[in-house]
mmCIF file of C-alpha atoms in Angstrom:
data_model
loop_
_atom_site.group_PDB
_atom_site.id
_atom_site.type_symbol
_atom_site.label_atom_id
_atom_site.label_comp_id
_atom_site.label_asym_id
_atom_site.label_seq_id
_atom_site.Cartn_x
_atom_site.Cartn_y
_atom_site.Cartn_z
ATOM 1 C CA MET A 6 26.963 -4.503 23.101
ATOM 2 C CA ARG A 7 29.399 -7.294 22.370
ATOM 3 C CA GLY A 8 30.848 -5.274 19.499
ATOM 4 C CA GLY A 9 31.722 -2.317 21.670
ATOM 5 C CA ALA A 10 28.926 -0.018 20.444
ATOM 6 C CA VAL A 11 27.877 0.800 24.019
ATOM 7 C CA ARG A 12 30.264 3.063 25.890
ATOM 8 C CA PHE A 13 28.587 2.710 29.284
ATOM 9 C CA PHE A 14 25.252 1.930 30.928
ATOM 10 C CA LEU A 15 23.572 4.452 33.205
ATOM 11 C CA SER A 16 20.898 3.569 35.745
ATOM 12 C CA LEU A 17 18.909 6.095 37.762
ATOM 13 C CA ASN A 18 18.411 4.920 41.335
ATOM 14 C CA GLY A 19 18.956 1.293 40.351
ATOM 15 C CA TYR A 20 16.338 0.927 37.622
ATOM 16 C CA GLY A 21 17.332 -1.822 35.199
ATOM 17 C CA ILE A 22 19.797 -3.452 37.594
ATOM 18 C CA PRO A 23 19.144 -7.154 38.302
ATOM 19 C CA ALA A 24 17.599 -7.933 41.691
ATOM 20 C CA PRO A 25 19.582 -9.983 44.230
ATOM 21 C CA GLY A 26 19.907 -13.580 43.127
ATOM 22 C CA GLN A 27 19.379 -12.823 39.438
ATOM 23 C CA GLY A 28 23.043 -12.603 38.524
ATOM 24 C CA ALA A 29 24.516 -10.016 36.179
ATOM 25 C CA GLY A 30 22.152 -10.548 33.248
ATOM 26 C CA PHE A 31 23.270 -9.102 29.930
ATOM 27 C CA TYR A 32 25.751 -6.805 31.716
ATOM 28 C CA ALA A 33 28.064 -9.831 31.941
ATOM 29 C CA GLU A 34 28.286 -9.902 28.145
ATOM 30 C CA THR A 35 29.988 -6.535 27.775
ATOM 31 C CA ALA A 36 33.018 -4.768 29.154
ATOM 32 C CA ALA A 37 31.157 -1.441 29.228
ATOM 33 C CA PRO A 38 31.017 0.235 32.655
ATOM 34 C CA VAL A 39 27.731 0.273 34.580
ATOM 35 C CA LEU A 40 27.089 3.520 36.449
ATOM 36 C CA ILE A 41 24.256 3.977 38.936
ATOM 37 C CA TYR A 42 23.291 7.532 39.868
ATOM 38 C CA PHE A 43 21.492 7.285 43.205
ATOM 39 C CA VAL A 44 19.380 10.137 44.554
ATOM 40 C CA ASP A 45 18.670 8.480 47.932
ATOM 41 C CA HIS A 46 20.741 7.254 50.868
ATOM 42 C CA PRO A 47 22.689 4.010 50.263
ATOM 43 C CA ALA A 48 20.852 2.352 53.169
ATOM 44 C CA HIS A 49 17.784 2.265 50.917
ATOM 45 C CA HIS A 50 19.695 0.648 48.046
ATOM 46 C CA HIS A 51 22.177 -1.744 49.631
ATOM 47 C CA PRO A 52 20.983 -4.841 47.673
ATOM 48 C CA THR A 53 21.412 -2.966 44.380
ATOM 49 C CA VAL A 54 24.853 -1.620 45.293
ATOM 50 C CA ARG A 55 25.904 -5.211 46.001
ATOM 51 C CA ALA A 56 24.690 -6.479 42.617
ATOM 52 C CA PRO A 57 27.364 -8.803 41.131
ATOM 53 C CA LEU A 58 27.967 -6.688 38.048
ATOM 54 C CA PRO A 59 31.327 -6.350 36.332
ATOM 55 C CA HIS A 60 32.681 -2.806 35.973
ATOM 56 C CA LEU A 61 30.198 -1.230 38.402
ATOM 57 C CA ALA A 62 30.482 2.289 39.820
ATOM 58 C CA VAL A 63 27.973 4.301 41.844
ATOM 59 C CA THR A 64 27.336 7.872 42.924
ATOM 60 C CA PHE A 65 25.336 9.314 45.812
ATOM 61 C CA ALA A 66 24.123 12.857 46.311
ATOM 62 C CA THR A 67 26.398 13.789 49.225
ATOM 63 C CA GLU A 68 29.888 13.057 50.488
ATOM 64 C CA SER A 69 28.501 11.601 53.717
ATOM 65 C CA GLU A 70 26.325 9.149 51.768
ATOM 66 C CA ALA A 71 29.273 8.083 49.636
ATOM 67 C CA ALA A 72 31.336 7.565 52.804
ATOM 68 C CA PHE A 73 28.549 5.483 54.363
ATOM 69 C CA CYS A 74 28.437 3.312 51.254
ATOM 70 C CA ARG A 75 32.179 2.676 51.337
ATOM 71 C CA ALA A 76 32.160 1.882 55.052
ATOM 72 C CA HIS A 77 28.992 -0.181 55.385
ATOM 73 C CA VAL A 78 27.743 -1.345 51.989
ATOM 74 C CA ARG A 79 30.581 -1.845 49.518
ATOM 75 C CA SER A 80 34.163 -0.632 49.267
ATOM 76 C CA ASP A 81 35.505 -2.577 46.279
ATOM 77 C CA ILE A 82 33.946 -0.361 43.574
ATOM 78 C CA PRO A 83 34.266 3.343 42.741
ATOM 79 C CA VAL A 84 31.871 5.357 44.932
ATOM 80 C CA ARG A 85 31.619 9.096 44.412
ATOM 81 C CA ALA A 86 29.422 12.038 45.403
ATOM 82 C CA LEU A 87 27.375 13.824 42.745
ATOM 83 C CA ALA A 88 24.710 16.274 43.897
ATOM 84 C CA HIS A 89 21.155 16.675 42.680
ATOM 85 C CA ALA A 90 20.327 19.179 39.947
ATOM 86 C CA ALA A 91 17.375 20.498 37.930
ATOM 87 C CA ALA A 92 16.426 20.625 34.286
ATOM 88 C CA ALA A 93 17.586 23.642 32.347
ATOM 89 C CA SER A 94 14.764 26.122 31.831
ATOM 90 C CA THR A 95 13.567 26.210 28.220
ATOM 91 C CA GLU A 96 12.172 29.730 28.624
ATOM 92 C CA ALA A 97 12.908 32.812 30.656
ATOM 93 C CA PRO A 98 11.454 32.851 34.177
ATOM 94 C CA PRO A 99 8.177 34.823 34.438
ATOM 95 C CA ALA A 100 8.482 38.467 35.383
ATOM 96 C CA TRP A 101 8.700 39.001 39.127
ATOM 97 C CA GLU A 102 5.663 41.280 39.271
ATOM 98 C CA THR A 103 3.462 38.565 37.734
ATOM 99 C CA ARG A 104 4.226 35.997 40.443
ATOM 100 C CA ASP A 105 1.104 35.524 42.524
ATOM 101 C CA VAL A 106 2.262 32.753 44.926
ATOM 102 C CA PRO A 107 4.347 34.436 47.623
ATOM 103 C CA LEU A 108 5.331 31.227 49.444
ATOM 104 C CA LEU A 109 5.145 27.665 48.088
ATOM 105 C CA PHE A 110 5.749 24.249 49.561
ATOM 106 C CA SER A 111 5.193 21.339 47.203
ATOM 107 C CA ALA A 112 5.586 18.030 49.045
ATOM 108 C CA SER A 113 3.503 15.418 50.818
ATOM 109 C CA LEU A 114 3.128 14.652 54.501
ATOM 110 C CA HIS A 115 3.684 10.913 54.262
ATOM 111 C CA ALA A 116 2.270 10.255 57.737
ATOM 112 C CA GLU A 117 1.484 12.089 60.943
ATOM 113 C CA PRO A 118 4.894 12.036 62.668
ATOM 114 C CA GLU A 119 3.727 11.333 66.194
ATOM 115 C CA ALA A 120 1.581 8.471 64.964
ATOM 116 C CA LEU A 121 4.692 7.029 63.340
ATOM 117 C CA ARG A 122 6.605 7.387 66.572
ATOM 118 C CA ALA A 123 3.848 5.785 68.610
ATOM 119 C CA GLY A 124 3.930 2.811 66.261
ATOM 120 C CA TRP A 125 7.558 1.998 67.037
ATOM 121 C CA CYS A 126 6.429 0.024 70.077
ATOM 122 C CA GLN A 127 5.196 -2.777 67.817
ATOM 123 C CA HIS A 128 8.842 -3.646 67.110
ATOM 124 C CA GLY A 129 9.585 -4.236 70.788
ATOM 125 C CA ALA A 130 10.730 -2.086 73.674
ATOM 126 C CA ALA A 131 14.427 -2.247 72.760
ATOM 127 C CA VAL A 132 13.856 -1.037 69.196
ATOM 128 C CA GLU A 133 11.459 1.678 70.353
ATOM 129 C CA ARG A 134 13.990 2.903 72.916
ATOM 130 C CA SER A 135 16.794 2.931 70.343
ATOM 131 C CA LEU A 136 14.727 4.871 67.802
ATOM 132 C CA ASN A 137 13.792 7.441 70.428
ATOM 133 C CA ASP A 138 17.476 7.716 71.322
ATOM 134 C CA VAL A 139 18.303 8.277 67.644
ATOM 135 C CA VAL A 140 15.800 11.128 67.499
ATOM 136 C CA ALA A 141 17.207 12.682 70.684
ATOM 137 C CA ALA A 142 20.764 12.416 69.330
ATOM 138 C CA HIS A 143 19.673 13.941 66.033
ATOM 139 C CA ASP A 144 18.001 16.843 67.806
ATOM 140 C CA ALA A 145 21.252 17.513 69.676
ATOM 141 C CA ALA A 146 23.322 17.475 66.442
ATOM 142 C CA PRO A 147 20.900 17.916 63.515
ATOM 143 C CA ALA A 148 23.550 18.317 60.820
ATOM 144 C CA ARG A 149 25.311 15.046 61.649
ATOM 145 C CA PRO A 150 24.742 12.321 59.033
ATOM 146 C CA LEU A 151 21.833 10.187 60.193
ATOM 147 C CA GLY A 152 23.710 6.952 59.513
ATOM 148 C CA GLU A 153 26.413 7.990 61.969
ATOM 149 C CA THR A 154 23.820 8.912 64.569
ATOM 150 C CA VAL A 155 22.158 5.512 64.220
ATOM 151 C CA LEU A 156 25.495 3.713 64.524
ATOM 152 C CA ASP A 157 26.320 5.609 67.713
ATOM 153 C CA VAL A 158 23.028 4.515 69.260
ATOM 154 C CA ILE A 159 22.763 0.879 68.209
ATOM 155 C CA GLY A 160 26.483 0.101 68.129
ATOM 156 C CA ARG A 161 29.087 -0.357 65.435
ATOM 157 C CA ASP A 162 30.026 -4.025 65.928
ATOM 158 C CA ASP A 163 29.345 -5.681 62.591
ATOM 159 C CA ARG A 164 25.694 -4.726 62.381
ATOM 160 C CA PRO A 165 24.168 -6.193 59.178
ATOM 161 C CA ILE A 166 23.372 -3.497 56.653
ATOM 162 C CA ALA A 167 19.707 -4.562 56.631
ATOM 163 C CA ILE A 168 19.488 -3.699 60.350
ATOM 164 C CA LEU A 169 21.181 -0.332 59.859
ATOM 165 C CA ALA A 170 18.886 0.385 56.919
ATOM 166 C CA SER A 171 15.740 -0.337 58.910
ATOM 167 C CA TYR A 172 16.741 2.057 61.706
ATOM 168 C CA ILE A 173 17.781 4.774 59.262
ATOM 169 C CA ALA A 174 14.544 4.467 57.283
ATOM 170 C CA ALA A 175 12.305 4.580 60.363
ATOM 171 C CA ALA A 176 14.103 7.512 61.981
ATOM 172 C CA ASP A 177 14.322 9.466 58.733
ATOM 173 C CA LEU A 178 10.619 9.048 57.949
ATOM 174 C CA TYR A 179 9.717 10.436 61.356
ATOM 175 C CA ILE A 180 12.249 13.289 61.381
ATOM 176 C CA ARG A 181 11.499 14.357 57.828
ATOM 177 C CA ASN A 182 7.727 14.470 58.335
ATOM 178 C CA ARG A 183 8.093 16.161 61.712
ATOM 179 C CA GLN A 184 10.204 18.850 60.024
ATOM 180 C CA ARG A 185 7.615 19.405 57.300
ATOM 181 C CA ARG A 186 4.655 19.542 59.642
ATOM 182 C CA ALA A 187 6.393 21.873 62.082
ATOM 183 C CA LEU A 188 7.359 24.362 59.391
ATOM 184 C CA VAL A 189 3.926 24.428 57.789
ATOM 185 C CA THR A 190 2.337 24.898 61.222
ATOM 186 C CA THR A 191 4.751 27.714 62.037
ATOM 187 C CA LEU A 192 4.026 29.515 58.762
ATOM 188 C CA ALA A 193 0.234 29.026 58.678
ATOM 189 C CA HIS A 194 -0.347 32.753 59.273
ATOM 190 C CA LEU A 195 1.594 33.638 56.125
ATOM 191 C CA PRO A 196 0.383 33.453 52.484
ATOM 192 C CA LEU A 197 1.658 29.886 52.153
ATOM 193 C CA LEU A 198 0.428 27.525 49.454
ATOM 194 C CA VAL A 199 0.947 23.823 50.256
ATOM 195 C CA CYS A 200 0.314 21.114 47.693
ATOM 196 C CA GLY A 201 0.684 17.415 48.346
ATOM 197 C CA LYS A 202 -0.906 14.416 50.024
ATOM 198 C CA GLY A 203 -1.532 14.000 53.732
ATOM 199 C CA TRP A 204 -2.187 17.606 54.755
ATOM 200 C CA GLU A 205 -5.892 17.201 55.550
ATOM 201 C CA SER A 206 -5.628 17.721 59.318
ATOM 202 C CA LEU A 207 -3.512 20.845 58.958
ATOM 203 C CA ALA A 208 -5.819 22.162 56.251
ATOM 204 C CA ALA A 209 -8.716 21.861 58.703
ATOM 205 C CA GLU A 210 -6.713 23.599 61.432
ATOM 206 C CA SER A 211 -5.839 26.443 59.058
ATOM 207 C CA ALA A 212 -9.438 27.087 57.960
ATOM 208 C CA VAL A 213 -9.948 29.586 60.769
ATOM 209 C CA PRO A 214 -9.631 33.385 61.020
ATOM 210 C CA GLY A 215 -6.025 34.546 61.184
ATOM 211 C CA LYS A 216 -4.680 31.642 59.136
ATOM 212 C CA ALA A 217 -3.644 32.496 55.587
ATOM 213 C CA ALA A 218 -2.213 29.144 54.445
ATOM 214 C CA ARG A 219 -3.984 27.348 51.605
ATOM 215 C CA PHE A 220 -3.798 23.662 50.746
ATOM 216 C CA LEU A 221 -4.090 21.851 47.427
ATOM 217 C CA ALA A 222 -4.115 18.146 46.686
ATOM 218 C CA ALA A 223 -1.007 16.546 45.209
ATOM 219 C CA GLN A 224 -0.277 17.996 41.785
ATOM 220 C CA PRO A 225 1.106 16.245 38.690
ATOM 221 C CA ALA A 226 4.718 17.182 37.998
ATOM 222 C CA PRO A 227 3.889 19.714 35.226
ATOM 223 C CA ALA A 228 1.342 21.465 37.460
ATOM 224 C CA ALA A 229 3.792 21.579 40.370
ATOM 225 C CA ALA A 230 6.444 23.025 38.060
ATOM 226 C CA ALA A 231 3.956 25.662 36.880
ATOM 227 C CA LEU A 232 3.241 26.622 40.494
ATOM 228 C CA MET A 233 6.960 27.022 41.097
ATOM 229 C CA ARG A 234 7.176 29.452 38.178
ATOM 230 C CA ARG A 235 4.434 31.503 39.854
ATOM 231 C CA ALA A 236 6.173 31.471 43.228
ATOM 232 C CA LYS A 237 8.440 34.018 44.808
ATOM 233 C CA LEU A 238 9.830 31.815 47.561
ATOM 234 C CA VAL A 239 9.925 27.989 47.589
ATOM 235 C CA LEU A 240 10.408 26.065 50.840
ATOM 236 C CA ASN A 241 12.733 23.097 51.168
ATOM 237 C CA PRO A 242 12.272 22.010 54.804
ATOM 238 C CA MET A 243 14.516 18.966 54.803
ATOM 239 C CA PRO A 244 16.446 17.837 57.889
ATOM 240 C CA ALA A 245 19.947 19.262 58.080
ATOM 241 C CA TYR A 246 21.567 15.914 57.232
ATOM 242 C CA TYR A 247 20.077 16.203 53.723
ATOM 243 C CA ASP A 248 22.929 18.186 52.215
ATOM 244 C CA SER A 249 21.556 17.940 48.687
ATOM 245 C CA HIS A 250 18.011 17.973 47.319
ATOM 246 C CA GLU A 251 16.533 18.700 43.908
ATOM 247 C CA ARG A 252 13.891 21.170 45.150
ATOM 248 C CA PRO A 253 16.258 24.152 45.660
ATOM 249 C CA PHE A 254 17.683 23.655 42.170
ATOM 250 C CA GLN A 255 14.175 23.421 40.719
ATOM 251 C CA ALA A 256 13.227 26.658 42.459
ATOM 252 C CA MET A 257 16.293 28.435 41.115
ATOM 253 C CA ALA A 258 15.601 27.202 37.583
ATOM 254 C CA ALA A 259 12.041 28.509 37.882
ATOM 255 C CA GLY A 260 13.230 31.960 38.907
ATOM 256 C CA ALA A 261 12.043 31.640 42.515
ATOM 257 C CA VAL A 262 14.055 31.947 45.718
ATOM 258 C CA ALA A 263 14.965 28.623 47.301
ATOM 259 C CA ALA A 264 14.563 28.675 51.083
ATOM 260 C CA THR A 265 16.487 25.806 52.618
ATOM 261 C CA GLY A 266 17.969 24.866 55.964
ATOM 262 C CA PRO A 267 21.617 24.295 56.919
ATOM 263 C CA SER A 268 23.541 22.280 54.339
ATOM 264 C CA ASN A 269 27.168 21.539 53.572
ATOM 265 C CA LEU A 270 26.354 21.913 49.872
ATOM 266 C CA PHE A 271 24.194 25.041 49.911
ATOM 267 C CA GLY A 272 26.324 26.664 52.596
ATOM 268 C CA VAL A 273 29.379 27.118 50.353
ATOM 269 C CA ALA A 274 30.394 30.476 48.905
ATOM 270 C CA GLU A 275 28.997 29.606 45.472
ATOM 271 C CA PHE A 276 25.437 29.902 46.823
ATOM 272 C CA ALA A 277 25.976 33.000 48.981
ATOM 273 C CA GLY A 278 23.280 35.515 48.067
ATOM 274 C CA ALA A 279 21.615 32.981 45.759
ATOM 275 C CA LEU A 280 19.163 31.421 48.241
ATOM 276 C CA LEU A 281 17.512 32.089 51.575
ATOM 277 C CA SER A 282 19.126 30.180 54.435
ATOM 278 C CA LEU A 283 16.719 28.990 57.117
ATOM 279 C CA PRO A 284 17.571 27.979 60.686
ATOM 280 C CA ALA A 285 17.537 24.266 61.457
ATOM 281 C CA ALA A 286 14.587 24.582 63.852
ATOM 282 C CA PRO A 287 11.325 25.273 61.959
ATOM 283 C CA ARG A 288 9.949 27.385 64.816
ATOM 284 C CA ASN A 289 12.750 29.903 64.184
ATOM 285 C CA ALA A 290 12.093 30.252 60.451
ATOM 286 C CA ALA A 291 8.969 32.430 60.460
ATOM 287 C CA ALA A 292 10.698 35.726 61.239
ATOM 288 C CA ARG A 293 13.316 35.208 58.541
ATOM 289 C CA ILE A 294 10.704 34.321 55.924
ATOM 290 C CA GLU A 295 8.469 37.257 56.908
ATOM 291 C CA ALA A 296 11.418 39.638 56.563
ATOM 292 C CA ALA A 297 12.310 38.184 53.162
ATOM 293 C CA LEU A 298 8.758 38.517 51.853
ATOM 294 C CA ALA A 299 8.626 42.121 53.063
ATOM 295 C CA ASP A 300 11.664 43.152 50.991
ATOM 296 C CA GLU A 301 10.625 42.550 47.395
ATOM 297 C CA ASP A 302 13.725 44.136 45.847
ATOM 298 C CA ALA A 303 16.121 42.015 47.889
ATOM 299 C CA LEU A 304 14.091 38.875 47.255
ATOM 300 C CA GLN A 305 14.082 39.492 43.509
ATOM 301 C CA SER A 306 17.855 39.989 43.576
ATOM 302 C CA VAL A 307 18.340 36.657 45.360
ATOM 303 C CA ALA A 308 16.060 34.942 42.837
ATOM 304 C CA ALA A 309 18.075 36.299 39.903
ATOM 305 C CA ALA A 310 21.350 35.214 41.511
ATOM 306 C CA GLY A 311 19.976 31.728 42.156
ATOM 307 C CA THR A 312 18.876 31.329 38.559
ATOM 308 C CA ARG A 313 22.355 32.311 37.357
ATOM 309 C CA VAL A 314 24.101 29.913 39.736
ATOM 310 C CA GLN A 315 21.834 27.005 38.810
ATOM 311 C CA ALA A 316 22.171 27.631 35.076
ATOM 312 C CA ALA A 317 25.951 27.882 35.327
ATOM 313 C CA ALA A 318 26.711 24.521 36.922
ATOM 314 C CA HIS A 319 23.707 22.679 38.351
ATOM 315 C CA ARG A 320 21.667 21.426 35.417
ATOM 316 C CA TRP A 321 21.158 17.758 34.631
ATOM 317 C CA ASP A 322 23.392 18.409 31.609
ATOM 318 C CA ASP A 323 26.198 19.225 34.037
ATOM 319 C CA ARG A 324 25.627 16.021 35.987
ATOM 320 C CA ALA A 325 25.568 14.045 32.731
ATOM 321 C CA ARG A 326 28.971 15.474 31.786
ATOM 322 C CA SER A 327 30.327 14.424 35.179
ATOM 323 C CA LEU A 328 28.998 10.891 34.683
ATOM 324 C CA ILE A 329 30.492 10.686 31.193
ATOM 325 C CA ALA A 330 33.841 11.812 32.571
ATOM 326 C CA MET A 331 33.514 9.272 35.361
ATOM 327 C CA ALA A 332 32.857 6.513 32.813
ATOM 328 C CA GLY A 333 35.898 7.592 30.840
ATOM 329 C CA GLY A 334 38.112 7.400 33.893
ATOM 330 C CA PHE A 335 36.667 4.026 34.741
ATOM 331 C CA GLU A 336 37.472 2.732 31.237
ATOM 332 C CA ALA A 337 41.035 3.969 31.521
#
């Protein structure tokens, strides 16, 4: 390192970066840039972003997250947006006619959303009221960055980042799990396969005549990837403020159709005809998904377009090239 053999250091989501109070460690002994590629909101990583490292630069998955970092976490280092991606497929996607999973959702229900919401009272009436106000404001403008919604509710006068982070984390956990549960409930009459933790109550509700949804336990990553290669349509029911997520790219790489809600990233012309756009409200998604599943030729065409788009510019190789270029500019 001291001899210049290392061009730059790359950390994923902060792994390998010294914890607060531990100084710069061996990073202080080299002039090589340190890049951190974050896949989560900066509110979850504010101590790491503030690590006292020389030559530090960070990226977040969306422009709104990068802007939040500059405004509320740290503005004296390069902060850029770099979206999620997926691994390049090492083999051709399975033939469409062999795919035996019409509709797949691979994700956990981390907690029953209304139980989460009921638990907010333990933090005091003022916090509970503010969190409920955040949810109401989000429901009125679901695409607005959640950090901005929180700031509007609790105020913008020099709030410590730890306070902002706690509100963002609590509201996001509720909204995200509410979104997942609502969509799975809405689609329970369709041939939906759900795999992940926490779905026991919905699995019991679906084990009745007229319900076609099936539930599996959480699957190891290779098994989940294999399911995606058997799927025709893969759900990505994230709140609208999640502009970027790896699941749509994984679906495209697997030759399936990614079904995702409103997004500044996936709403651009590049992805037109390459995915299935869902309405923000889960209750309005069933008709669109039913229509898509009923038109096999159109669905197969969208899947092929998605695979081409992902392979052209949204592999991890592409993100690595962007990071290398970023390191080069930082060195200059």
